[in-house]
Amino acid sequence: MQEPIRFLTGITPSGTPHLGNYAGMMRPAIAATRTPGVENFYFLADYHALIKCQDPERVHRSTLEIAASWLAAGLDPERVIFYRQSDIPEIPELTWLLTCVTGKGLLNRAHAYKAAQDKNAAEGRDGDDGVSAGLFMYPVLMGADILAFNAHQVPVGRDQVQHIEMARDMAASFNHLYGEHFTLPEAAIEDNVATLAGLDGRKMSKSYDNTIALFAPREQLKKLIAAIVTDSRAPGEPKQVEGSALFQMYQAFARPEETAAMRQAYAEGIAWGEAKQRLFDCIDREISPMRARYEDLLAHPDKVEAVLQRGAERARQRTRPLLQRLRQAVGLRPLTAPAPQAAAPRAQATALPQFKQYREKDGRFYFKLVAADGQLLLQSTGFDAPQSAGQAIARLQAEPGALAALAGQLQPLDAATQAAAQAALHALAAARAA
Ligand code: TRP
């Protein structure tokens, strides 16, 4: 049995989700929980919320709203470990263990902290003015979030990549000092997530105040859609789909044949009012069953709480034994307890997947990765020289996360094989490190 590949992502409970969050992040993340061979950890990062928000009622309310939104949108808590960070006491405990192996200089370089410093400097204040130690320490808390589950992949936007690199550094320092306890996590960068345009045509974002709340009541949804900017072309005049916020939003919710029909309608000069009506119908069709579930959950917070408690219990089945081992490893153990064994090498899969290199009749050089049971996991395209094939193999061995970057040199894979290949690369890397 191959170890499943673990994906972990945190959602900071601040604000109310909007259609852009739904189409760009929630919907794909929920779909990803159906990938076989993958284990998903999604959590509400409420300790993180305290860094920015010190209004207790807002933190509390927002946690309910965000949890209810994910559940209403179709997150199945059986398919993912869905929990609230502050229900896992091992996370702050691990934060301290990591704090003690993290250079202060590393944290000095964190973007969020540097940005706060630069802003102060530009405004003539002391660099640390208004900067809490929480903001400074935030990357360590995030490292603990990830390492507490030994996650392999962390789906994040570009702005968070530095934090994942820091988590790797922390994991590597800890492993170096105390034995191989941590998997080095990788950022799964979400570059091609669909971003929706907002009411004014710019990217839909809280900071532009151009959003449509995901669960706005029907009437309000209708009004907001009516407020989406369009050009001044009259009914009957052909309209352009390029750059049309309305069309783009339609496309994010419509079936492909509906999108094609809308494209045609644009060319034939559909009136903006009619196009907006179709957009409303299309969004409402998808959202309205969710909205009903959302309203029910908000009216019954006990249902949401029960889901989170169950998630916390499942999560702690992972974190309790890990922290137990880590406490031993660093020397925190009963005075009567013997010294722990050096960290056991990772359970060695008896039969590991193998890379095979070969030359085809076309004279080019190829490689493939084959599982112990013979399943083909990766198949390269042709290389001119064996060295180039070898280089690609070496890169995959050293850096399992390079799989995405090397996609151009590999035959396309379906999602299940992709996940199996990724898990196989991690298993190989772990076996080499042991
Ligand atoms: N800091 C992340 C954000 O602002 C949220 C987050 C907290 C997170 N802990 C995490 C994301 C761990 C991934 C992994 O978006």
GROMACS .gro file of C-alpha atoms and ligand atoms in nm:
model
  449
    1MET     CA    1   0.000   0.000   0.000
    2GLN     CA    2   0.135   0.336  -0.094
    3GLU     CA    3   0.100   0.615   0.154
    4PRO     CA    4  -0.170   0.857   0.033
    5ILE     CA    5  -0.051   1.200  -0.065
    6ARG     CA    6  -0.169   1.459   0.184
    7PHE     CA    7  -0.300   1.799   0.077
    8LEU     CA    8  -0.353   2.061   0.345
    9THR     CA    9  -0.492   2.409   0.326
   10GLY     CA   10  -0.597   2.674   0.575
   11ILE     CA   11  -0.882   2.919   0.536
   12THR     CA   12  -0.856   3.229   0.751
   13PRO     CA   13  -1.203   3.312   0.885
   14SER     CA   14  -1.226   3.679   0.806
   15GLY     CA   15  -1.506   3.836   0.605
   16THR     CA   16  -1.782   3.669   0.406
   17PRO     CA   17  -1.706   3.460   0.097
   18HIS     CA   18  -1.806   3.603  -0.241
   19LEU     CA   19  -1.872   3.450  -0.581
   20GLY     CA   20  -1.508   3.497  -0.679
   21ASN     CA   21  -1.389   3.295  -0.375
   22TYR     CA   22  -1.642   3.029  -0.462
   23ALA     CA   23  -1.557   2.989  -0.831
   24GLY     CA   24  -1.182   3.039  -0.788
   25MET     CA   25  -1.111   2.848  -0.471
   26MET     CA   26  -1.397   2.673  -0.293
   27ARG     CA   27  -1.553   2.490  -0.586
   28PRO     CA   28  -1.222   2.348  -0.718
   29ALA     CA   29  -1.107   2.260  -0.364
   30ILE     CA   30  -1.429   2.071  -0.304
   31ALA     CA   31  -1.397   1.892  -0.638
   32ALA     CA   32  -1.038   1.797  -0.546
   33THR     CA   33  -1.161   1.603  -0.243
   34ARG     CA   34  -1.292   1.341  -0.487
   35THR     CA   35  -0.945   1.258  -0.622
   36PRO     CA   36  -0.855   0.900  -0.529
   37GLY     CA   37  -0.527   0.836  -0.349
   38VAL     CA   38  -0.531   1.180  -0.190
   39GLU     CA   39  -0.607   1.276   0.167
   40ASN     CA   40  -0.728   1.630   0.226
   41PHE     CA   41  -0.699   1.844   0.537
   42TYR     CA   42  -0.897   2.168   0.523
   43PHE     CA   43  -0.910   2.383   0.832
   44LEU     CA   44  -1.033   2.713   0.967
   45ALA     CA   45  -0.725   2.908   1.064
   46ASP     CA   46  -0.879   3.093   1.355
   47TYR     CA   47  -0.552   3.147   1.544
   48HIS     CA   48  -0.436   3.327   1.230
   49ALA     CA   49  -0.747   3.543   1.234
   50LEU     CA   50  -0.639   3.687   1.570
   51ILE     CA   51  -0.335   3.844   1.408
   52LYS     CA   52  -0.553   4.080   1.208
   53CYS     CA   53  -0.880   4.094   1.395
   54GLN     CA   54  -0.923   4.165   1.764
   55ASP     CA   55  -1.297   4.191   1.758
   56PRO     CA   56  -1.411   3.872   1.937
   57GLU     CA   57  -1.763   3.876   1.796
   58ARG     CA   58  -1.633   3.910   1.444
   59VAL     CA   59  -1.388   3.624   1.480
   60HIS     CA   60  -1.661   3.405   1.623
   61ARG     CA   61  -1.924   3.496   1.366
   62SER     CA   62  -1.685   3.468   1.078
   63THR     CA   63  -1.580   3.119   1.186
   64LEU     CA   64  -1.943   3.008   1.176
   65GLU     CA   65  -2.005   3.176   0.840
   66ILE     CA   66  -1.700   3.033   0.671
   67ALA     CA   67  -1.753   2.683   0.807
   68ALA     CA   68  -2.120   2.693   0.707
   69SER     CA   69  -2.029   2.823   0.361
   70TRP     CA   70  -1.795   2.532   0.291
   71LEU     CA   71  -2.045   2.277   0.412
   72ALA     CA   72  -2.332   2.439   0.223
   73ALA     CA   73  -2.120   2.453  -0.093
   74GLY     CA   74  -2.089   2.076  -0.081
   75LEU     CA   75  -1.778   1.997   0.121
   76ASP     CA   76  -1.834   1.641   0.241
   77PRO     CA   77  -1.677   1.607   0.586
   78GLU     CA   78  -1.637   1.236   0.527
   79ARG     CA   79  -1.404   1.299   0.233
   80VAL     CA   80  -1.187   1.555   0.404
   81ILE     CA   81  -1.061   1.617   0.753
   82PHE     CA   82  -1.231   1.949   0.820
   83TYR     CA   83  -1.145   2.112   1.152
   84ARG     CA   84  -1.088   2.432   1.340
   85GLN     CA   85  -0.726   2.509   1.417
   86SER     CA   86  -0.792   2.616   1.776
   87ASP     CA   87  -0.941   2.273   1.854
   88ILE     CA   88  -0.601   2.114   1.800
   89PRO     CA   89  -0.381   2.194   2.101
   90GLU     CA   90  -0.090   2.012   1.937
   91ILE     CA   91  -0.061   2.296   1.685
   92PRO     CA   92   0.044   2.568   1.933
   93GLU     CA   93   0.259   2.309   2.108
   94LEU     CA   94   0.438   2.230   1.784
   95THR     CA   95   0.464   2.602   1.716
   96TRP     CA   96   0.692   2.633   2.017
   97LEU     CA   97   0.909   2.337   1.919
   98LEU     CA   98   0.952   2.492   1.575
   99THR     CA   99   1.009   2.840   1.715
  100CYS     CA  100   1.317   2.703   1.888
  101VAL     CA  101   1.469   2.570   1.565
  102THR     CA  102   1.383   2.873   1.351
  103GLY     CA  103   1.638   3.150   1.300
  104LYS     CA  104   1.507   3.491   1.393
  105GLY     CA  105   1.674   3.613   1.075
  106LEU     CA  106   1.451   3.386   0.869
  107LEU     CA  107   1.143   3.553   1.016
  108ASN     CA  108   1.293   3.898   0.961
  109ARG     CA  109   1.272   3.823   0.590
  110ALA     CA  110   0.903   3.728   0.586
  111HIS     CA  111   0.711   3.942   0.335
  112ALA     CA  112   0.423   4.038   0.566
  113TYR     CA  113   0.659   4.152   0.840
  114LYS     CA  114   0.889   4.335   0.596
  115ALA     CA  115   0.592   4.510   0.436
  116ALA     CA  116   0.480   4.636   0.778
  117GLN     CA  117   0.835   4.756   0.850
  118ASP     CA  118   0.865   4.931   0.514
  119LYS     CA  119   0.533   5.103   0.559
  120ASN     CA  120   0.641   5.235   0.898
  121ALA     CA  121   0.974   5.354   0.757
  122ALA     CA  122   0.801   5.532   0.470
  123GLU     CA  123   0.578   5.710   0.716
  124GLY     CA  124   0.866   5.806   0.942
  125ARG     CA  125   0.783   5.577   1.232
  126ASP     CA  126   0.983   5.320   1.420
  127GLY     CA  127   1.001   5.001   1.211
  128ASP     CA  128   0.821   4.790   1.468
  129ASP     CA  129   0.548   5.042   1.538
  130GLY     CA  130   0.216   4.857   1.569
  131VAL     CA  131   0.377   4.526   1.468
  132SER     CA  132   0.270   4.248   1.705
  133ALA     CA  133   0.491   3.953   1.779
  134GLY     CA  134   0.201   3.752   1.637
  135LEU     CA  135   0.255   3.903   1.293
  136PHE     CA  136   0.626   3.835   1.325
  137MET     CA  137   0.572   3.474   1.433
  138TYR     CA  138   0.298   3.399   1.186
  139PRO     CA  139   0.515   3.186   0.953
  140VAL     CA  140   0.599   2.955   1.244
  141LEU     CA  141   0.234   2.902   1.329
  142MET     CA  142   0.172   2.828   0.963
  143GLY     CA  143   0.466   2.588   0.961
  144ALA     CA  144   0.312   2.405   1.257
  145ASP     CA  145  -0.024   2.387   1.075
  146ILE     CA  146   0.145   2.205   0.791
  147LEU     CA  147   0.401   1.992   0.973
  148ALA     CA  148   0.153   1.873   1.238
  149PHE     CA  149   0.005   1.658   0.959
  150ASN     CA  150   0.321   1.596   0.761
  151ALA     CA  151   0.141   1.734   0.457
  152HIS     CA  152   0.310   1.679   0.121
  153GLN     CA  153   0.134   1.944  -0.082
  154VAL     CA  154  -0.002   2.281   0.024
  155PRO     CA  155  -0.222   2.452  -0.235
  156VAL     CA  156  -0.163   2.825  -0.201
  157GLY     CA  157  -0.151   3.144  -0.403
  158ARG     CA  158   0.186   3.292  -0.497
  159ASP     CA  159   0.178   3.528  -0.200
  160GLN     CA  160   0.205   3.231   0.037
  161VAL     CA  161   0.488   3.042  -0.131
  162GLN     CA  162   0.753   3.196   0.092
  163HIS     CA  163   0.573   3.056   0.397
  164ILE     CA  164   0.584   2.705   0.258
  165GLU     CA  165   0.956   2.744   0.192
  166MET     CA  166   0.999   2.854   0.551
  167ALA     CA  167   0.804   2.550   0.670
  168ARG     CA  168   1.046   2.334   0.472
  169ASP     CA  169   1.339   2.507   0.639
  170MET     CA  170   1.187   2.446   0.982
  171ALA     CA  171   1.120   2.081   0.900
  172ALA     CA  172   1.475   2.034   0.772
  173SER     CA  173   1.632   2.198   1.080
  174PHE     CA  174   1.421   1.990   1.312
  175ASN     CA  175   1.500   1.670   1.124
  176HIS     CA  176   1.867   1.755   1.128
  177LEU     CA  177   1.869   1.803   1.504
  178TYR     CA  178   1.629   1.534   1.615
  179GLY     CA  179   1.589   1.274   1.339
  180GLU     CA  180   1.358   1.233   1.044
  181HIS     CA  181   1.021   1.333   1.183
  182PHE     CA  182   0.892   1.562   0.912
  183THR     CA  183   0.809   1.537   0.546
  184LEU     CA  184   0.930   1.846   0.360
  185PRO     CA  185   0.613   2.011   0.228
  186GLU     CA  186   0.578   2.164  -0.115
  187ALA     CA  187   0.368   2.450  -0.240
  188ALA     CA  188   0.114   2.349  -0.503
  189ILE     CA  189   0.093   2.688  -0.665
  190GLU     CA  190  -0.249   2.785  -0.788
  191ASP     CA  191  -0.168   3.001  -1.083
  192ASN     CA  192  -0.443   2.905  -1.318
  193VAL     CA  193  -0.736   2.941  -1.081
  194ALA     CA  194  -1.014   3.129  -1.246
  195THR     CA  195  -1.047   3.478  -1.107
  196LEU     CA  196  -1.387   3.636  -1.154
  197ALA     CA  197  -1.432   3.997  -1.244
  198GLY     CA  198  -1.633   4.203  -0.996
  199LEU     CA  199  -1.911   4.457  -1.043
  200ASP     CA  200  -1.673   4.720  -1.182
  201GLY     CA  201  -1.488   4.481  -1.415
  202ARG     CA  202  -1.173   4.464  -1.201
  203LYS     CA  203  -1.085   4.136  -1.025
  204MET     CA  204  -1.355   4.055  -0.770
  205SER     CA  205  -1.197   4.137  -0.436
  206LYS     CA  206  -1.291   4.265  -0.095
  207SER     CA  207  -1.029   4.536  -0.129
  208TYR     CA  208  -1.202   4.682  -0.438
  209ASP     CA  209  -1.544   4.666  -0.275
  210ASN     CA  210  -1.685   4.517  -0.596
  211THR     CA  211  -1.796   4.175  -0.471
  212ILE     CA  212  -2.117   3.975  -0.482
  213ALA     CA  213  -2.160   3.782  -0.158
  214LEU     CA  214  -2.189   3.409  -0.225
  215PHE     CA  215  -2.508   3.376  -0.026
  216ALA     CA  216  -2.664   3.715  -0.086
  217PRO     CA  217  -3.042   3.678  -0.069
  218ARG     CA  218  -3.202   3.624  -0.409
  219GLU     CA  219  -3.336   3.976  -0.448
  220GLN     CA  220  -3.001   4.126  -0.360
  221LEU     CA  221  -2.823   3.891  -0.599
  222LYS     CA  222  -3.052   4.016  -0.873
  223LYS     CA  223  -2.982   4.380  -0.790
  224LEU     CA  224  -2.608   4.327  -0.777
  225ILE     CA  225  -2.608   4.149  -1.112
  226ALA     CA  226  -2.805   4.440  -1.257
  227ALA     CA  227  -2.522   4.666  -1.135
  228ILE     CA  228  -2.244   4.487  -1.328
  229VAL     CA  229  -2.082   4.734  -1.566
  230THR     CA  230  -2.143   4.688  -1.936
  231ASP     CA  231  -2.072   4.912  -2.233
  232SER     CA  232  -2.340   5.128  -2.385
  233ARG     CA  233  -2.428   4.914  -2.687
  234ALA     CA  234  -2.800   4.914  -2.753
  235PRO     CA  235  -3.016   4.605  -2.794
  236GLY     CA  236  -2.959   4.459  -3.140
  237GLU     CA  237  -2.601   4.583  -3.161
  238PRO     CA  238  -2.346   4.298  -3.160
  239LYS     CA  239  -2.153   4.277  -2.833
  240GLN     CA  240  -1.807   4.155  -2.748
  241VAL     CA  241  -1.739   3.868  -2.514
  242GLU     CA  242  -1.374   3.968  -2.471
  243GLY     CA  243  -1.339   4.179  -2.160
  244SER     CA  244  -1.706   4.137  -2.068
  245ALA     CA  245  -1.729   4.077  -1.692
  246LEU     CA  246  -2.082   3.956  -1.744
  247PHE     CA  247  -1.986   3.697  -2.002
  248GLN     CA  248  -1.695   3.575  -1.794
  249MET     CA  249  -1.916   3.530  -1.491
  250TYR     CA  250  -2.172   3.348  -1.701
  251GLN     CA  251  -1.904   3.114  -1.828
  252ALA     CA  252  -1.799   3.031  -1.471
  253PHE     CA  253  -2.146   2.901  -1.390
  254ALA     CA  254  -2.297   2.785  -1.720
  255ARG     CA  255  -2.270   2.452  -1.898
  256PRO     CA  256  -2.047   2.458  -2.206
  257GLU     CA  257  -2.344   2.452  -2.447
  258GLU     CA  258  -2.504   2.743  -2.260
  259THR     CA  259  -2.182   2.940  -2.285
  260ALA     CA  260  -2.175   2.872  -2.659
  261ALA     CA  261  -2.535   2.993  -2.689
  262MET     CA  262  -2.452   3.309  -2.493
  263ARG     CA  263  -2.155   3.377  -2.718
  264GLN     CA  264  -2.389   3.351  -3.013
  265ALA     CA  265  -2.644   3.577  -2.842
  266TYR     CA  266  -2.372   3.839  -2.788
  267ALA     CA  267  -2.289   3.831  -3.158
  268GLU     CA  268  -2.657   3.868  -3.239
  269GLY     CA  269  -2.693   4.171  -3.016
  270ILE     CA  270  -2.869   4.041  -2.704
  271ALA     CA  271  -2.989   4.331  -2.483
  272TRP     CA  272  -2.782   4.377  -2.166
  273GLY     CA  273  -3.095   4.343  -1.955
  274GLU     CA  274  -3.168   4.005  -2.109
  275ALA     CA  275  -2.809   3.890  -2.067
  276LYS     CA  276  -2.822   3.987  -1.701
  277GLN     CA  277  -3.143   3.796  -1.652
  278ARG     CA  278  -2.981   3.484  -1.800
  279LEU     CA  279  -2.678   3.532  -1.577
  280PHE     CA  280  -2.898   3.564  -1.271
  281ASP     CA  281  -3.092   3.248  -1.358
  282CYS     CA  282  -2.775   3.056  -1.417
  283ILE     CA  283  -2.603   3.160  -1.092
  284ASP     CA  284  -2.918   3.120  -0.890
  285ARG     CA  285  -2.968   2.767  -1.024
  286GLU     CA  286  -2.634   2.662  -0.875
  287ILE     CA  287  -2.641   2.871  -0.560
  288SER     CA  288  -2.998   2.851  -0.442
  289PRO     CA  289  -2.989   2.495  -0.299
  290MET     CA  290  -2.665   2.591  -0.126
  291ARG     CA  291  -2.818   2.910   0.005
  292ALA     CA  292  -3.097   2.711   0.165
  293ARG     CA  293  -2.843   2.482   0.334
  294TYR     CA  294  -2.638   2.783   0.440
  295GLU     CA  295  -2.934   2.952   0.604
  296ASP     CA  296  -3.023   2.632   0.781
  297LEU     CA  297  -2.668   2.593   0.914
  298LEU     CA  298  -2.653   2.953   1.035
  299ALA     CA  299  -2.978   2.895   1.220
  300HIS     CA  300  -2.836   2.574   1.374
  301PRO     CA  301  -2.476   2.639   1.473
  302ASP     CA  302  -2.485   2.316   1.673
  303LYS     CA  303  -2.480   2.122   1.343
  304VAL     CA  304  -2.168   2.304   1.231
  305GLU     CA  305  -2.008   2.263   1.571
  306ALA     CA  306  -2.070   1.889   1.564
  307VAL     CA  307  -1.899   1.858   1.226
  308LEU     CA  308  -1.599   2.055   1.350
  309GLN     CA  309  -1.572   1.848   1.667
  310ARG     CA  310  -1.574   1.529   1.469
  311GLY     CA  311  -1.311   1.676   1.237
  312ALA     CA  312  -1.097   1.776   1.534
  313GLU     CA  313  -1.116   1.425   1.673
  314ARG     CA  314  -0.998   1.280   1.342
  315ALA     CA  315  -0.728   1.542   1.313
  316ARG     CA  316  -0.602   1.475   1.663
  317GLN     CA  317  -0.570   1.105   1.588
  318ARG     CA  318  -0.279   1.225   1.373
  319THR     CA  319  -0.138   1.504   1.584
  320ARG     CA  320  -0.145   1.340   1.929
  321PRO     CA  321   0.090   1.053   1.848
  322LEU     CA  322   0.315   1.282   1.645
  323LEU     CA  323   0.353   1.532   1.929
  324GLN     CA  324   0.411   1.246   2.169
  325ARG     CA  325   0.706   1.136   1.955
  326LEU     CA  326   0.833   1.490   1.913
  327ARG     CA  327   0.827   1.559   2.287
  328GLN     CA  328   1.034   1.247   2.339
  329ALA     CA  329   1.268   1.342   2.061
  330VAL     CA  330   1.350   1.684   2.205
  331GLY     CA  331   1.396   1.551   2.559
  332LEU     CA  332   1.059   1.633   2.716
  333ARG     CA  333   0.969   1.303   2.877
  334PRO     CA  334   0.904   1.153   3.218
  335LEU     CA  335   1.220   1.125   3.423
  336THR     CA  336   1.174   0.752   3.440
  337ALA     CA  337   1.136   0.704   3.065
  338PRO     CA  338   1.430   0.564   2.870
  339ALA     CA  339   1.591   0.762   2.589
  340PRO     CA  340   1.387   0.722   2.271
  341GLN     CA  341   1.517   0.523   1.979
  342ALA     CA  342   1.654   0.741   1.707
  343ALA     CA  343   1.364   0.824   1.478
  344ALA     CA  344   1.270   0.505   1.307
  345PRO     CA  345   1.345   0.516   0.939
  346ARG     CA  346   1.028   0.558   0.746
  347ALA     CA  347   0.836   0.237   0.696
  348GLN     CA  348   1.021   0.108   0.395
  349ALA     CA  349   0.784   0.007   0.125
  350THR     CA  350   0.910  -0.342   0.047
  351ALA     CA  351   0.890  -0.279  -0.322
  352LEU     CA  352   0.951   0.072  -0.443
  353PRO     CA  353   0.859   0.215  -0.779
  354GLN     CA  354   1.143   0.226  -1.028
  355PHE     CA  355   1.266   0.457  -1.298
  356LYS     CA  356   1.355   0.282  -1.624
  357GLN     CA  357   1.549   0.441  -1.906
  358TYR     CA  358   1.547   0.310  -2.258
  359ARG     CA  359   1.592   0.395  -2.625
  360GLU     CA  360   1.316   0.360  -2.877
  361LYS     CA  361   1.337   0.270  -3.245
  362ASP     CA  362   1.304   0.640  -3.328
  363GLY     CA  363   1.652   0.677  -3.179
  364ARG     CA  364   1.536   0.897  -2.893
  365PHE     CA  365   1.579   0.839  -2.522
  366TYR     CA  366   1.289   0.787  -2.285
  367PHE     CA  367   1.219   0.705  -1.927
  368LYS     CA  368   0.925   0.578  -1.735
  369LEU     CA  369   0.833   0.529  -1.372
  370VAL     CA  370   0.680   0.194  -1.297
  371ALA     CA  371   0.514   0.093  -0.971
  372ALA     CA  372   0.615  -0.233  -0.804
  373ASP     CA  373   0.294  -0.388  -0.932
  374GLY     CA  374   0.379  -0.288  -1.286
  375GLN     CA  375   0.147   0.011  -1.314
  376LEU     CA  376   0.288   0.275  -1.545
  377LEU     CA  377   0.306   0.598  -1.345
  378LEU     CA  378   0.506   0.830  -1.568
  379GLN     CA  379   0.609   0.815  -1.929
  380SER     CA  380   0.845   1.074  -2.070
  381THR     CA  381   0.849   1.222  -2.415
  382GLY     CA  382   1.162   1.160  -2.625
  383PHE     CA  383   1.498   1.320  -2.536
  384ASP     CA  384   1.784   1.369  -2.779
  385ALA     CA  385   2.044   1.255  -2.528
  386PRO     CA  386   2.038   1.003  -2.245
  387GLN     CA  387   2.185   1.271  -2.020
  388SER     CA  388   1.878   1.487  -2.061
  389ALA     CA  389   1.652   1.200  -1.965
  390GLY     CA  390   1.883   1.131  -1.670
  391GLN     CA  391   1.868   1.491  -1.562
  392ALA     CA  392   1.490   1.489  -1.558
  393ILE     CA  393   1.496   1.170  -1.350
  394ALA     CA  394   1.747   1.318  -1.108
  395ARG     CA  395   1.533   1.626  -1.067
  396LEU     CA  396   1.222   1.419  -0.994
  397GLN     CA  397   1.415   1.212  -0.743
  398ALA     CA  398   1.555   1.511  -0.562
  399GLU     CA  399   1.244   1.719  -0.579
  400PRO     CA  400   0.913   1.530  -0.603
  401GLY     CA  401   0.731   1.862  -0.642
  402ALA     CA  402   0.910   1.921  -0.974
  403LEU     CA  403   0.652   1.694  -1.133
  404ALA     CA  404   0.436   1.988  -1.237
  405ALA     CA  405   0.733   2.183  -1.371
  406LEU     CA  406   0.840   1.889  -1.586
  407ALA     CA  407   0.493   1.833  -1.729
  408GLY     CA  408   0.618   1.939  -2.073
  409GLN     CA  409   0.854   1.642  -2.083
  410LEU     CA  410   0.594   1.389  -1.979
  411GLN     CA  411   0.297   1.231  -2.143
  412PRO     CA  412  -0.019   1.380  -1.999
  413LEU     CA  413  -0.167   1.191  -1.705
  414ASP     CA  414  -0.515   1.161  -1.571
  415ALA     CA  415  -0.571   1.292  -1.219
  416ALA     CA  416  -0.560   0.952  -1.051
  417THR     CA  417  -0.232   0.849  -1.215
  418GLN     CA  418  -0.094   1.193  -1.144
  419ALA     CA  419  -0.171   1.150  -0.775
  420ALA     CA  420  -0.024   0.799  -0.774
  421ALA     CA  421   0.291   0.923  -0.950
  422GLN     CA  422   0.327   1.205  -0.701
  423ALA     CA  423   0.289   0.965  -0.409
  424ALA     CA  424   0.542   0.731  -0.566
  425LEU     CA  425   0.798   1.012  -0.600
  426HIS     CA  426   0.751   1.100  -0.235
  427ALA     CA  427   0.792   0.736  -0.135
  428LEU     CA  428   1.119   0.720  -0.332
  429ALA     CA  429   1.246   1.043  -0.179
  430ALA     CA  430   1.158   0.921   0.169
  431ALA     CA  431   1.334   0.589   0.109
  432ARG     CA  432   1.646   0.771  -0.011
  433ALA     CA  433   1.645   1.000   0.291
  434ALA     CA  434   1.605   0.709   0.536
  435TRP     N1  435  -0.201   3.214   0.573
  435TRP     C1  436  -0.293   3.155   0.481
  435TRP     C2  437  -0.366   3.267   0.404
  435TRP     O1  438  -0.367   3.380   0.449
  435TRP     C3  439  -0.394   3.070   0.554
  435TRP     C4  440  -0.324   2.957   0.621
  435TRP     C5  441  -0.297   2.943   0.753
  435TRP     C6  442  -0.270   2.842   0.557
  435TRP     N2  443  -0.229   2.828   0.777
  435TRP     C7  444  -0.211   2.763   0.659
  435TRP     C8  445  -0.265   2.800   0.424
  435TRP     C9  446  -0.146   2.643   0.631
  435TRP    C10  447  -0.201   2.680   0.396
  435TRP    C11  448  -0.142   2.604   0.498
  435TRP     O2  449  -0.420   3.241   0.298
   0.00000   0.00000   0.00000
